[in-house]
Each structure stands twice: as structure tokens, then as C-alpha cells.
Amino acid sequence: MERPAEQPRVRLPQLRLDELLEELQARIDAARGTRDRVHSLLEAVLSVGRELELEQALRSIVEAAAVLVDAEYAALGVIGPDGRTLSAFHTVGVSEAEIAAIGPYPEGHGILGELIRHPEPLRLPKISEHPASYGFPPGHPPMNSFLGVPIRVRDQVFGNLYLTEKRGGADFDEEDESVLSTLAVAAGVAIDNARLYEESRLRERWLLANAEIGHCLMSGSERAQALELIAERAREITGSALAAVALPMADTGSLSVEIAVGAEAEAHRGLVLSPQDSLMGLAFSAAAPVSSDDVGHDTRISPEPPRFGGLGPAVAVPIGTGEGGVRGVVLVAREAGRPVFLAKETEMLRGFAGQAAIAMELAERRRDAQQIAVLEDRDRIARDLHDLAIQRLFATGMTLQSAGRFIEHPEAAERVLRAVDDLDETIKIIRSTIFGLRTRAGAGSGGGLRVRVVRTVGEAAPVLGLTPSVRMEGLVDTDVPPEIADHVMAVLSEALTNIARHARADRAQVVLTTDGREVCLTVSDNGVGIAPDGRRSGLRNMAERAAKLGGRLELARPDGGGTTLSWRVPLPAG
């Protein structure tokens, strides 16, 4: 029996088989690499979405981006409010020493600005070959390959991711761009969540501050204490270096800075501001927020006296509204170089000031109600004294006077008549008391010393050809008695008249201070100074006024020229 013939074997060359095995291994490695990359992308998305603090979320995003596309350097640039420049720049891969050598962070020019102007993914094998590139600053590490993608938050471009120098010298490919674009979408959601979380925490802090101020006012605390609390909380919550609260001065149109806390506080405290050339005055006149990107160099603000050294972004917000009446202004200012106040921050500050105004209104209404109750009680007492006590005393006096005619004993009759006289005197005393109860104490038609000083300076401005700056510190209206206040006003008028006649100055300042022990009036200008052979009758009068009150007059010529006049007298012990 014959054996069947064997089927011929298919023989492949050994080289071809090796190639197939290598290709299979490459595809397995690629699949494994894709799987690992997807896994890394998911981990990055979870890591980024886990962060609730905005700054930490941004840091996490840029770190994840560098790992995902294997880039040596990564950065996230946040686009500023103007939509054209970068307001913040977060980097990975650059050391602190390199950052210091490079200098300030980029503002968004060159390739970085290209993504701001055209928010679409951009991939370059060599940065220097792009038309928008114009080189790196000294100290900057060399960078060639580049990949950038925008980050959108609710259809608005929040910023851009910038990746450079893919490790191993390779170029960024389409897969890198796809992975980074996916991360950018997740980053947009994470940033939005972090911003919402930050906003909710900020609103919570404002609400707690409002509750604290309301409790302070309604518990009967002094107004100054409540105003200081408003300034402190506004400064803390907005991250500002300075906060100040100014209130309107009656019958003057000016504002007086009652409270100032933080940097340059002493230069603001007690300052009298014009509605036309100060940030707080502009906010008060418009009954709306007024902001400045650089308060130290804002042409709308009077540079005298210097008070914004080292400060930059600022915003002034009215306390109250135009309908209900603006009760004052709160100003907050950040250090130079810090971010400007965003519209959302200003709106929250305005809401806080509005709630503070309501609390102030309620507290005033409560005090008014208490005052009305006191006055009504006084009226009742006065009415009872008049209708009951006086009538009964008068009737008793009439009875005694009639009975005196029937008393034969001279000494007894004299005593009865003396008793009648005493009753008459008692009736006069009670009537005087009734008048006092029904007379409401007031500040007088002339107003307090603060108002008188501001009014006098304002009236002198047309003659001077300039408006002097005014600053007052201490309990000027309370501690300075009327007789000394009259001397202060006479000396101020004389000093301003001398400046108008002789100084030829373009700047003047009036400072009135008291510590409860003495009052000091300082009037300075930058004019030509006092002529050696000039008339001194006005100065002699001022010196005599000071000497009469146990004080003194001092004249000085500052290094910068002009004259400084200091008139100080002691106050009577309380």
C-alpha cells in the first residue's frame, strides 16, 4: 500500500519573519503606550479636578501637562482683564535662580501673544522660525520645539498652556496636541469649579463681616469703632495694604477721613478731601465705585499731600446709595504690582458697603428713637411740674400769704412771709428746670471747629489761587473749648491772608491736631518765605494770642523753601 505524498511546507525567509515579529512587538508597545498614556491622562484629569484652591489647581494643571507630553518646560499664562496681556504666569522646569536671572514674567508678546490673539492649538518644531518670535531675554534657557493650547472656561479664554523642549529631542506630534487639548478641557472645568468655590468662600467672609458690623452697631458701640471694623474687614478680605473710611462734613461739601488702617494710614487719617480731586470724593459725588490701576500716579487725584507711596491698584466705593443717601466712602488700595480690582471684587465690596450703610441707618434710627423717648419723658416731667407742682406751690403760697394777715404775733407773721418768698423762689427754680428740659442741646449755628476750619479754607481758596490740603487729627470738636476755637480760627484766617498777600505759593497745607492736652495749628506753604524787612503785625498778633493762652508761636523755613507756621496752646484740664 502506497503512502500518501507529504504536503509541501510553506517556508518564509528568516529575515521576513523577524520583521513581522518586530512589527507585532512595535504595535503591542504602541498599544501599551497608548493605554498607559490614556491612563496617565485620566489620572491627570482626576488630579486636576480634585483641587479647590485656584492657585493650587493652576499649579497642578501645568505640572500634569509637562508629564503628559514629556516636556522639559511648561507654563500656564493667565490672560488679564484687558484680554491682551498676561496677568499671571505659572511655570514648571525653570529654577528660582533662572527665574531671577530672566527678570519679570512675560506680559504676552511674541509666541505667547500669538495664542492670545489666535486662541487655537499651535505646534512648532522650532520657535525661532515663527514670524511672531523675537528671541528670548538674557538668562533664558534655550527652547526649540513648542506646543501651546488655550484653556477655555465657559466659552471664555482663561489662559494658555505653553510646552517647550520635548525630551529626547523629538518634536511634539498630533497625539501630544490631542492629549494636551483634552487636558485643557478638564482644566477649564477645574478652574471654573475652583473659582466658584473661591467666590462662595469670599461671599461667606463678606456675610460674616456684615453680621459682625451689624452686631457692633446695634449693640450700642461707638460709631468710630464700627467704622474701624468696616475698614479692617474690607482690607483683610480684599487683600489690600490700606483701607480708609471717609464721611461727609456738614455744610462744606468735603469729606473727612475718619478711619485709616494699614500702610500710609497716618497720612490719610484726619485728611479733608475735595470731591473733585480725590478718588473717595469722586466716588461720593457719583454715588458709584471709582477705581484706579495706579493710585499713586492717577491724574484725577491730587498729589498733595503725598499719601499713596508704594500703593498701586485702588477702588473707592460709596457707603449707601444715591436714593438712600451716601453716608460715606470706603477706599481700599493694594501694593504696587498687585492685581487690579476685578469687577466681581468691586461688586462684592459695594454690597458689603451697602449692608454697612443699612446697619448704620438702623443704628441711627435706634438712637433717634431712644432720644425721642428721652425727650418725650422730659416733656412729660416738665408738663407735670408745670401743671401740678407749680400750681400747687403757687396755691400754697397764696394761702399762706392770705393767712399771714390773721397772725398777730409779729415773729410768726414774718416767718410766714419768708416761707411765701421761698415758695416764689422755688417756683422760679422749677420753671428754669422746665425750660432746661424742653431745650434741646445743639452744636450751634456756627457748627464745630472742624466745619469752621474747612469752611474758612474753602472761602480762602479763590483769593489764594489754590486749594490748601487740610488734615485734622484728634477730638477737635470735643476737646477744644469754644473760646480757644475762636482763637484758632483767627490765627488760621491771618495765616491764609499772609500766604495770599506775600507768599506767591502754589501749594499750601493746613494741619489741626489735638491730643487732649494741647491744640496745634500748622499752616505751611512752598512760597518765597517771610521777608526779613517785612511787616510783622499779623505774626505779632498771633504770638500775643498764643502767649495769652500760655502757648507759643513758631516759624520755620523748610529745606524745600516756603514757611511753616506752628501755633500751639495748652487745653484746660477736663
Coordinates of C-alpha atoms in Angstrom, one line a residue:
M1 CA 0.0 0.0 0.0
E2 CA 1.5 3.3 -1.0
R3 CA 2.0 6.2 1.5
P4 CA 0.3 9.4 0.6
A5 CA 2.6 12.1 -0.6
E6 CA 3.6 14.8 2.0
Q7 CA 2.1 18.3 1.5
P8 CA 4.8 20.9 0.7
R9 CA 5.7 23.3 3.7
V10 CA 5.4 27.0 3.2
R11 CA 8.8 28.3 4.1
L12 CA 9.3 32.0 4.8
P13 CA 12.7 33.6 4.9
Q14 CA 14.0 34.1 8.4
L15 CA 14.5 37.9 7.7
R16 CA 10.8 38.3 6.8
L17 CA 9.7 36.5 10.0
D18 CA 11.9 38.8 12.2
E19 CA 10.4 41.8 10.6
L20 CA 6.9 40.6 11.3
L21 CA 7.7 39.9 14.9
E22 CA 9.3 43.3 15.3
E23 CA 6.2 45.0 13.8
L24 CA 4.0 43.0 16.1
Q25 CA 6.1 43.9 19.1
A26 CA 6.0 47.6 18.0
R27 CA 2.2 47.5 17.7
I28 CA 1.9 45.9 21.1
D29 CA 4.3 48.5 22.5
A30 CA 2.3 51.3 20.9
A31 CA -1.0 49.8 22.2
R32 CA 0.6 49.5 25.6
G33 CA 1.9 53.1 25.3
T34 CA -1.5 54.4 24.3
R35 CA -3.1 52.5 27.2
D36 CA -0.5 54.0 29.6
R37 CA -1.0 57.4 28.2
V38 CA -4.7 57.3 28.4
H39 CA -4.3 56.0 32.0
S40 CA -1.9 59.0 32.7
L41 CA -4.4 61.4 31.1
L42 CA -7.2 60.1 33.3
E43 CA -5.0 60.3 36.4
A44 CA -4.1 63.9 35.4
V45 CA -7.8 64.8 34.9
L46 CA -8.7 63.4 38.3
S47 CA -5.8 65.1 40.0
V48 CA -6.6 68.5 38.4
G49 CA -10.3 68.2 39.2
R50 CA -9.6 67.4 42.8
E51 CA -8.2 70.8 43.6
L52 CA -10.5 73.5 45.0
E53 CA -7.9 76.3 45.7
L54 CA -7.4 78.2 42.4
E55 CA -3.7 78.7 42.7
Q56 CA -3.1 75.1 43.6
A57 CA -5.3 74.0 40.7
L58 CA -3.3 76.1 38.2
R59 CA -0.1 74.6 39.6
S60 CA -1.5 71.1 39.3
I61 CA -2.6 71.7 35.7
V62 CA 0.8 72.9 34.5
E63 CA 2.6 70.0 36.2
A64 CA 0.3 67.5 34.7
A65 CA 0.7 69.0 31.2
A66 CA 4.5 68.7 31.4
V67 CA 4.3 65.0 32.4
L68 CA 1.7 64.1 29.8
V69 CA 3.6 65.3 26.7
D70 CA 7.1 64.7 28.2
A71 CA 8.1 68.4 28.0
E72 CA 11.1 69.8 29.9
Y73 CA 9.4 73.2 30.4
A74 CA 5.8 74.1 30.9
A75 CA 3.9 77.2 31.8
L76 CA 0.3 78.4 32.2
G77 CA -0.3 82.1 31.4
V78 CA -3.5 83.7 32.8
I79 CA -4.9 86.4 30.5
G80 CA -5.6 89.7 32.2
P81 CA -8.8 91.8 32.3
D82 CA -7.7 93.7 29.2
G83 CA -7.7 90.5 27.1
R84 CA -4.4 91.4 25.6
T85 CA -1.7 90.6 28.2
L86 CA -0.9 88.1 30.8
S87 CA -1.7 88.8 34.4
A88 CA -0.1 85.7 35.9
F89 CA 2.4 83.1 34.8
H90 CA 2.9 79.7 36.4
T91 CA 6.0 77.7 35.4
V92 CA 7.5 74.2 35.7
G93 CA 11.0 73.2 34.9
V94 CA 12.7 76.6 35.5
S95 CA 14.6 77.0 38.7
E96 CA 14.3 80.0 41.0
A97 CA 17.8 81.1 40.1
E98 CA 16.9 81.0 36.4
I99 CA 13.7 83.0 37.0
A100 CA 15.6 85.6 38.9
A101 CA 18.1 85.8 36.0
I102 CA 15.4 86.1 33.4
G103 CA 13.7 89.0 35.2
P104 CA 9.9 89.9 35.2
Y105 CA 7.4 87.3 33.9
P106 CA 6.4 87.8 30.3
E107 CA 3.4 90.0 29.5
G108 CA 2.2 88.2 26.4
H109 CA 4.3 89.2 23.4
G110 CA 5.9 87.1 20.7
I111 CA 4.8 83.5 20.5
L112 CA 2.9 83.8 23.8
G113 CA 0.9 86.7 22.4
E114 CA 0.2 84.7 19.3
L115 CA -2.0 82.3 21.2
I116 CA -3.7 85.2 23.0
R117 CA -4.6 86.8 19.6
H118 CA -5.5 83.5 18.0
P119 CA -6.7 81.0 20.7
E120 CA -6.1 77.8 18.7
P121 CA -3.6 75.0 19.2
L122 CA -0.1 75.9 17.9
R123 CA 2.7 73.3 17.3
L124 CA 6.2 74.4 16.2
P125 CA 9.3 72.3 15.6
K126 CA 11.4 75.5 16.1
I127 CA 10.2 78.6 17.9
S128 CA 12.6 80.9 16.3
E129 CA 11.2 80.2 12.8
H130 CA 7.8 81.6 13.6
P131 CA 7.2 85.2 12.4
A132 CA 5.9 86.3 15.8
S133 CA 9.1 85.2 17.6
Y134 CA 11.7 87.8 18.5
G135 CA 14.0 85.9 20.8
F136 CA 14.5 85.3 24.5
P137 CA 15.7 87.6 27.2
P138 CA 19.3 87.2 28.6
G139 CA 19.5 84.2 31.0
H140 CA 16.6 82.4 29.4
P141 CA 17.2 78.6 28.8
P142 CA 17.3 77.6 25.1
M143 CA 14.0 76.3 23.7
N144 CA 13.1 75.0 20.3
S145 CA 10.1 72.7 20.0
F146 CA 6.8 74.3 21.1
L147 CA 3.2 73.3 21.8
G148 CA 0.5 75.6 23.0
V149 CA -3.2 75.2 23.6
P150 CA -5.8 77.6 25.0
I151 CA -7.8 76.9 28.2
R152 CA -11.5 77.9 28.0
V153 CA -13.8 78.5 30.9
R154 CA -17.4 78.8 29.9
D155 CA -16.5 79.7 26.3
Q156 CA -14.1 82.4 27.5
V157 CA -10.4 82.0 27.1
F158 CA -9.0 81.9 30.6
G159 CA -5.3 81.4 29.6
N160 CA -2.9 79.2 27.6
L161 CA -0.8 76.2 28.2
Y162 CA 2.8 76.5 26.8
L163 CA 5.0 73.4 26.5
T164 CA 8.6 73.5 25.1
E165 CA 11.5 71.1 24.6
K166 CA 10.1 67.6 24.3
R167 CA 12.5 65.3 26.0
G168 CA 14.8 63.2 23.7
G169 CA 15.0 66.0 21.1
A170 CA 11.8 64.9 19.3
D171 CA 9.1 67.3 18.1
F172 CA 5.6 67.4 19.6
D173 CA 3.2 65.4 17.4
E174 CA -0.6 65.3 16.8
E175 CA -1.1 62.9 19.7
D176 CA 0.6 65.3 22.1
E177 CA -1.7 68.1 20.8
S178 CA -4.7 65.9 21.2
V179 CA -3.8 64.8 24.8
L180 CA -3.0 68.4 25.8
S181 CA -6.2 69.7 24.3
T182 CA -8.1 67.1 26.3
L183 CA -6.3 68.2 29.5
A184 CA -7.2 71.8 28.7
V185 CA -10.9 70.9 28.6
A186 CA -10.6 69.3 32.0
A187 CA -8.5 72.2 33.3
G188 CA -11.3 74.6 32.2
V189 CA -13.8 72.7 34.3
A190 CA -11.4 72.5 37.3
I191 CA -10.7 76.2 37.1
D192 CA -14.4 77.1 36.9
N193 CA -15.0 74.9 40.0
A194 CA -12.1 76.5 41.9
R195 CA -13.3 80.0 41.0
L196 CA -16.9 79.2 42.1
Y197 CA -15.6 77.7 45.4
E198 CA -13.3 80.7 45.9
E199 CA -16.2 83.1 45.2
S200 CA -18.5 81.2 47.6
R201 CA -15.9 81.4 50.4
L202 CA -15.4 85.1 49.7
R203 CA -19.1 85.8 49.9
E204 CA -19.2 83.9 53.2
R205 CA -16.5 86.1 54.6
W206 CA -18.3 89.3 53.4
L207 CA -21.6 88.0 55.1
L208 CA -19.8 87.3 58.3
A209 CA -18.2 90.7 58.3
N210 CA -21.6 92.3 57.7
A211 CA -23.1 90.4 60.6
E212 CA -20.2 91.5 62.8
I213 CA -20.6 95.2 61.9
G214 CA -24.4 95.0 62.4
H215 CA -23.9 93.5 65.8
C216 CA -21.4 96.1 66.7
L217 CA -23.7 99.0 65.7
M218 CA -26.9 97.6 67.2
S219 CA -25.2 96.7 70.5
G220 CA -24.6 100.4 71.1
S221 CA -20.9 100.7 70.2
E222 CA -19.4 104.0 69.2
R223 CA -19.6 104.9 65.5
A224 CA -15.8 105.2 65.3
Q225 CA -15.5 101.6 66.5
A226 CA -17.9 100.4 63.8
L227 CA -16.1 102.4 61.1
E228 CA -12.8 101.0 62.1
L229 CA -14.3 97.5 61.9
I230 CA -15.6 98.3 58.4
A231 CA -12.1 99.4 57.3
E232 CA -10.3 96.4 58.9
R233 CA -12.6 93.8 57.3
A234 CA -12.5 95.5 53.9
R235 CA -8.7 95.5 54.0
E236 CA -8.4 91.8 55.1
I237 CA -11.0 90.4 52.7
T238 CA -9.7 92.2 49.6
G239 CA -6.1 91.6 50.4
S240 CA -5.3 95.3 50.5
A241 CA -2.5 97.1 52.1
L242 CA -4.6 100.2 53.0
A243 CA -8.2 100.8 53.9
A244 CA -9.8 104.1 54.8
V245 CA -13.3 105.4 55.6
A246 CA -14.3 109.0 54.9
L247 CA -17.6 110.7 56.0
P248 CA -19.1 113.9 54.6
M249 CA -18.7 117.1 56.6
A250 CA -21.9 119.1 57.1
D251 CA -22.3 122.3 55.1
T252 CA -18.9 122.0 53.4
G253 CA -19.2 119.5 50.5
S254 CA -15.9 118.0 51.7
L255 CA -15.1 114.6 53.1
S256 CA -13.1 113.9 56.3
V257 CA -11.1 110.7 56.6
E258 CA -12.3 109.4 59.9
I259 CA -10.6 106.0 59.9
A260 CA -7.5 104.6 58.1
V261 CA -5.7 101.3 58.7
G262 CA -2.7 99.7 57.1
A263 CA 0.1 101.2 55.0
E264 CA 0.3 105.0 54.9
A265 CA -2.6 105.2 57.4
E266 CA -1.1 108.2 59.3
A267 CA -1.0 110.2 56.0
H268 CA -4.7 109.7 55.5
R269 CA -6.2 109.9 59.0
G270 CA -7.9 113.2 59.5
L271 CA -7.4 114.4 55.9
V272 CA -10.1 116.6 54.4
L273 CA -10.7 115.7 50.8
S274 CA -12.2 117.6 48.0
P275 CA -15.0 115.9 45.9
Q276 CA -13.1 116.9 42.7
D277 CA -9.5 115.7 43.1
S278 CA -9.7 112.6 45.2
L279 CA -10.7 109.0 44.5
M280 CA -13.0 109.0 47.5
G281 CA -14.5 112.4 46.6
L282 CA -15.3 111.2 43.0
A283 CA -17.0 108.0 44.4
F284 CA -19.0 110.1 46.8
S285 CA -20.1 112.6 44.1
A286 CA -21.0 109.9 41.6
A287 CA -22.6 107.5 44.3
A288 CA -20.8 104.8 42.4
P289 CA -17.5 102.9 42.6
V290 CA -14.4 104.6 41.2
S291 CA -11.2 102.6 40.6
S292 CA -7.6 103.3 39.7
D293 CA -4.9 101.0 38.3
D294 CA -2.2 103.1 39.9
V295 CA -3.5 105.4 42.6
G296 CA 0.0 106.9 43.1
H297 CA 0.1 108.3 39.6
D298 CA -3.5 108.9 38.8
T299 CA -4.0 112.4 37.3
R300 CA -7.5 112.6 38.8
I301 CA -6.1 112.6 42.3
S302 CA -4.3 115.5 44.0
P303 CA -0.7 114.6 44.7
E304 CA -0.7 116.7 47.8
P305 CA -0.3 115.7 50.5
P306 CA 1.7 112.6 49.5
R307 CA -0.2 109.6 50.8
F308 CA 0.0 106.7 48.3
G309 CA 3.7 105.7 48.5
G310 CA 4.2 102.1 47.4
L311 CA 0.5 101.6 46.6
G312 CA -1.0 100.7 43.2
P313 CA -4.5 99.4 42.4
A314 CA -7.3 101.0 44.4
V315 CA -11.0 101.3 44.4
A316 CA -13.4 103.7 46.3
V317 CA -16.9 102.5 47.0
P318 CA -19.8 104.6 48.4
I319 CA -21.4 103.5 51.7
G320 CA -25.1 103.7 50.8
T321 CA -26.8 104.6 47.5
G322 CA -27.9 107.7 45.8
E323 CA -31.5 107.1 46.6
G324 CA -31.0 106.5 50.3
G325 CA -28.2 109.0 50.6
V326 CA -24.4 108.3 50.5
R327 CA -23.2 108.1 54.1
G328 CA -19.6 107.9 53.3
V329 CA -16.9 106.2 51.2
V330 CA -14.6 103.2 51.8
L331 CA -11.3 103.1 50.0
V332 CA -9.0 100.0 49.6
A333 CA -5.6 100.0 47.9
R334 CA -3.2 97.2 47.2
E335 CA 0.6 97.4 47.0
A336 CA 2.1 98.4 43.7
G337 CA 2.5 95.4 41.3
R338 CA -0.5 93.6 42.8
P339 CA -3.5 92.7 40.6
V340 CA -6.1 95.3 39.8
F341 CA -9.6 95.1 41.4
L342 CA -11.8 93.0 39.2
A343 CA -15.5 93.9 38.6
K344 CA -16.6 91.0 40.7
E345 CA -14.4 92.1 43.6
T346 CA -15.7 95.7 43.4
E347 CA -19.3 94.4 43.3
M348 CA -18.8 92.4 46.4
L349 CA -17.2 95.3 48.2
R350 CA -20.1 97.5 47.1
G351 CA -22.6 95.0 48.5
F352 CA -20.6 95.0 51.8
A353 CA -20.7 98.8 52.0
G354 CA -24.4 98.8 51.2
Q355 CA -25.1 96.4 54.1
A356 CA -22.9 98.5 56.3
A357 CA -25.0 101.6 55.4
I358 CA -28.2 99.7 56.3
A359 CA -26.7 98.8 59.6
M360 CA -25.6 102.4 60.2
E361 CA -29.1 103.6 59.3
L362 CA -30.8 101.1 61.7
A363 CA -28.4 102.1 64.5
E364 CA -29.1 105.8 63.9
R365 CA -32.9 105.2 63.9
R366 CA -32.5 103.3 67.1
R367 CA -30.6 106.2 68.7
D368 CA -33.2 108.6 67.4
A369 CA -35.9 106.5 68.9
Q370 CA -34.1 106.5 72.2
Q371 CA -33.6 110.2 72.0
I372 CA -37.2 110.8 71.2
A373 CA -38.2 108.6 74.2
V374 CA -35.9 110.7 76.4
L375 CA -37.3 114.0 75.1
E376 CA -40.9 112.7 75.5
D377 CA -40.1 111.8 79.0
R378 CA -38.7 115.2 79.6
D379 CA -41.7 116.8 78.2
R380 CA -43.9 114.7 80.5
I381 CA -41.8 115.7 83.5
A382 CA -41.9 119.3 82.5
R383 CA -45.7 119.2 82.0
D384 CA -46.2 117.5 85.3
L385 CA -44.0 120.1 87.1
H386 CA -45.8 122.9 85.4
D387 CA -49.4 121.6 85.7
L388 CA -49.1 120.0 89.2
A389 CA -46.1 121.1 91.2
I390 CA -46.1 124.8 90.3
Q391 CA -49.8 125.2 90.6
R392 CA -49.9 123.5 94.0
L393 CA -46.9 125.5 95.2
F394 CA -48.5 128.7 93.9
A395 CA -51.8 127.9 95.6
T396 CA -50.0 127.1 98.9
G397 CA -48.1 130.4 98.7
M398 CA -51.4 132.3 98.1
T399 CA -52.9 130.5 101.1
L400 CA -50.0 131.4 103.4
Q401 CA -50.0 134.9 102.2
S402 CA -53.7 135.3 103.0
A403 CA -53.3 133.6 106.4
G404 CA -50.4 135.9 107.3
R405 CA -52.9 138.8 107.7
F406 CA -54.6 137.0 110.5
I407 CA -51.4 136.3 112.5
E408 CA -51.0 138.7 115.3
H409 CA -47.6 137.6 116.5
P410 CA -45.0 139.7 114.5
E411 CA -42.3 137.0 114.5
A412 CA -44.8 134.3 113.3
A413 CA -46.1 136.6 110.6
E414 CA -42.5 137.3 109.4
R415 CA -41.8 133.6 109.1
V416 CA -44.9 133.0 107.1
L417 CA -43.9 135.8 104.7
R418 CA -40.4 134.3 104.4
A419 CA -42.0 130.9 103.6
V420 CA -44.0 132.6 100.9
D421 CA -40.8 134.2 99.4
D422 CA -39.1 130.8 99.5
L423 CA -42.1 129.3 97.6
D424 CA -41.7 132.0 95.0
E425 CA -38.0 131.2 94.6
T426 CA -38.8 127.5 94.4
I427 CA -41.3 128.2 91.6
K428 CA -38.6 130.2 89.7
I429 CA -36.2 127.3 90.0
I430 CA -38.7 124.8 88.8
R431 CA -39.6 127.0 85.8
S432 CA -35.9 127.2 85.0
T433 CA -35.7 123.5 85.2
I434 CA -38.7 123.1 82.9
F435 CA -37.1 125.4 80.3
G436 CA -33.9 123.3 80.5
L437 CA -35.8 120.1 80.0
R438 CA -37.5 121.5 76.9
T439 CA -34.4 122.9 75.3
R440 CA -32.6 120.5 73.1
A441 CA -28.8 120.8 73.2
G442 CA -27.3 121.6 69.8
A443 CA -24.0 122.4 68.2
G444 CA -25.0 125.9 67.5
S445 CA -25.5 127.6 64.1
G446 CA -21.8 128.0 63.6
G447 CA -21.0 124.3 63.6
G448 CA -18.0 122.6 65.2
L449 CA -14.4 123.6 64.8
R450 CA -13.8 121.0 62.0
V451 CA -16.5 122.5 59.9
R452 CA -15.4 126.1 60.6
V453 CA -11.8 125.2 59.5
V454 CA -12.9 123.6 56.3
R455 CA -15.3 126.4 55.5
T456 CA -12.6 129.1 56.1
V457 CA -10.1 127.2 53.9
G458 CA -12.7 126.9 51.2
E459 CA -13.6 130.6 51.3
A460 CA -9.9 131.5 51.1
A461 CA -9.2 129.3 48.0
P462 CA -10.3 131.9 45.4
V463 CA -8.1 134.6 47.0
L464 CA -5.1 132.2 47.3
G465 CA -5.4 130.9 43.8
L466 CA -5.1 127.3 45.1
T467 CA -6.9 124.9 47.4
P468 CA -4.8 124.1 50.5
S469 CA -4.9 120.5 51.7
V470 CA -6.5 120.1 55.1
R471 CA -5.8 117.4 57.8
M472 CA -7.2 117.2 61.3
E473 CA -6.5 114.6 64.0
G474 CA -7.9 114.1 67.4
L475 CA -11.2 115.1 69.0
V476 CA -11.1 118.6 67.6
D477 CA -14.8 119.4 68.2
T478 CA -14.8 117.8 71.7
D479 CA -11.5 118.7 73.3
V480 CA -11.1 122.3 72.1
P481 CA -13.4 124.7 74.1
P482 CA -15.2 127.5 72.1
E483 CA -13.0 130.3 73.4
I484 CA -9.8 128.6 72.2
A485 CA -11.6 127.6 69.0
D486 CA -12.2 131.3 68.2
H487 CA -8.5 132.0 68.6
V488 CA -7.7 129.1 66.3
M489 CA -10.0 130.5 63.6
A490 CA -8.5 134.0 64.0
V491 CA -4.9 132.6 63.6
L492 CA -5.9 130.5 60.6
S493 CA -7.5 133.4 58.8
E494 CA -4.5 135.6 59.4
A495 CA -2.1 132.8 58.2
L496 CA -4.1 132.2 55.0
T497 CA -4.2 136.0 54.4
N498 CA -0.4 136.3 54.7
I499 CA 0.0 133.4 52.2
A500 CA -2.3 135.2 49.7
R501 CA -0.5 138.5 50.1
H502 CA 3.1 137.7 50.3
A503 CA 4.0 134.0 49.7
R504 CA 3.5 133.6 46.0
A505 CA 3.0 129.9 46.7
D506 CA 1.3 127.2 44.6
R507 CA 0.9 124.7 47.4
A508 CA -0.3 125.1 51.0
Q509 CA -1.3 122.7 53.8
V510 CA -3.4 123.2 57.0
V511 CA -3.0 120.7 59.8
L512 CA -5.0 120.9 63.0
T513 CA -4.3 118.3 65.8
T514 CA -5.1 117.8 69.4
D515 CA -4.2 115.1 71.9
G516 CA -6.5 116.3 74.6
R517 CA -3.6 118.3 76.3
E518 CA -2.9 120.9 73.7
V519 CA -4.1 122.0 70.3
C520 CA -1.7 122.7 67.4
L521 CA -2.4 124.6 64.2
T522 CA 0.2 124.2 61.5
V523 CA 0.0 126.2 58.2
S524 CA 2.7 125.6 55.6
D525 CA 3.4 126.8 52.1
N526 CA 6.1 126.5 49.4
G527 CA 6.4 130.2 48.7
V528 CA 9.2 132.7 49.0
G529 CA 9.2 132.8 52.8
I530 CA 9.0 135.7 55.2
A531 CA 10.9 138.8 54.1
P532 CA 13.4 140.0 56.8
D533 CA 12.2 143.6 56.5
G534 CA 8.5 142.9 56.0
R535 CA 5.7 143.9 58.3
R536 CA 5.0 141.5 61.1
S537 CA 1.9 142.9 62.8
G538 CA -0.1 139.8 61.9
L539 CA 2.6 137.5 63.3
R540 CA 2.8 139.6 66.4
N541 CA -1.0 139.3 66.9
M542 CA -0.8 135.5 66.6
A543 CA 2.1 135.3 69.1
E544 CA 0.2 137.5 71.5
R545 CA -2.9 135.2 71.2
A546 CA -0.7 132.2 72.0
A547 CA 1.0 133.9 74.9
K548 CA -2.3 134.9 76.4
L549 CA -3.4 131.3 76.4
G550 CA 0.0 130.0 77.7
G551 CA 1.2 128.8 74.4
R552 CA 3.7 129.8 71.7
L553 CA 4.1 130.6 68.0
E554 CA 6.9 129.0 66.0
L555 CA 8.1 129.9 62.5
A556 CA 10.4 127.7 60.4
R557 CA 11.7 127.7 56.8
P558 CA 11.8 124.1 55.4
D559 CA 14.7 122.9 53.3
G560 CA 12.4 123.0 50.2
G561 CA 11.5 126.6 50.8
G562 CA 8.4 128.4 52.0
T563 CA 7.2 128.9 55.5
T564 CA 5.8 126.6 58.2
L565 CA 3.8 128.3 61.0
S566 CA 3.0 126.3 64.1
W567 CA 0.6 127.8 66.7
R568 CA 0.1 125.7 69.8
V569 CA -1.6 126.3 73.1
P570 CA -2.5 124.1 76.1
L571 CA -6.1 123.0 76.7
P572 CA -7.7 123.4 80.1
A573 CA -7.8 120.2 82.2
G574 CA -11.0 118.3 81.9

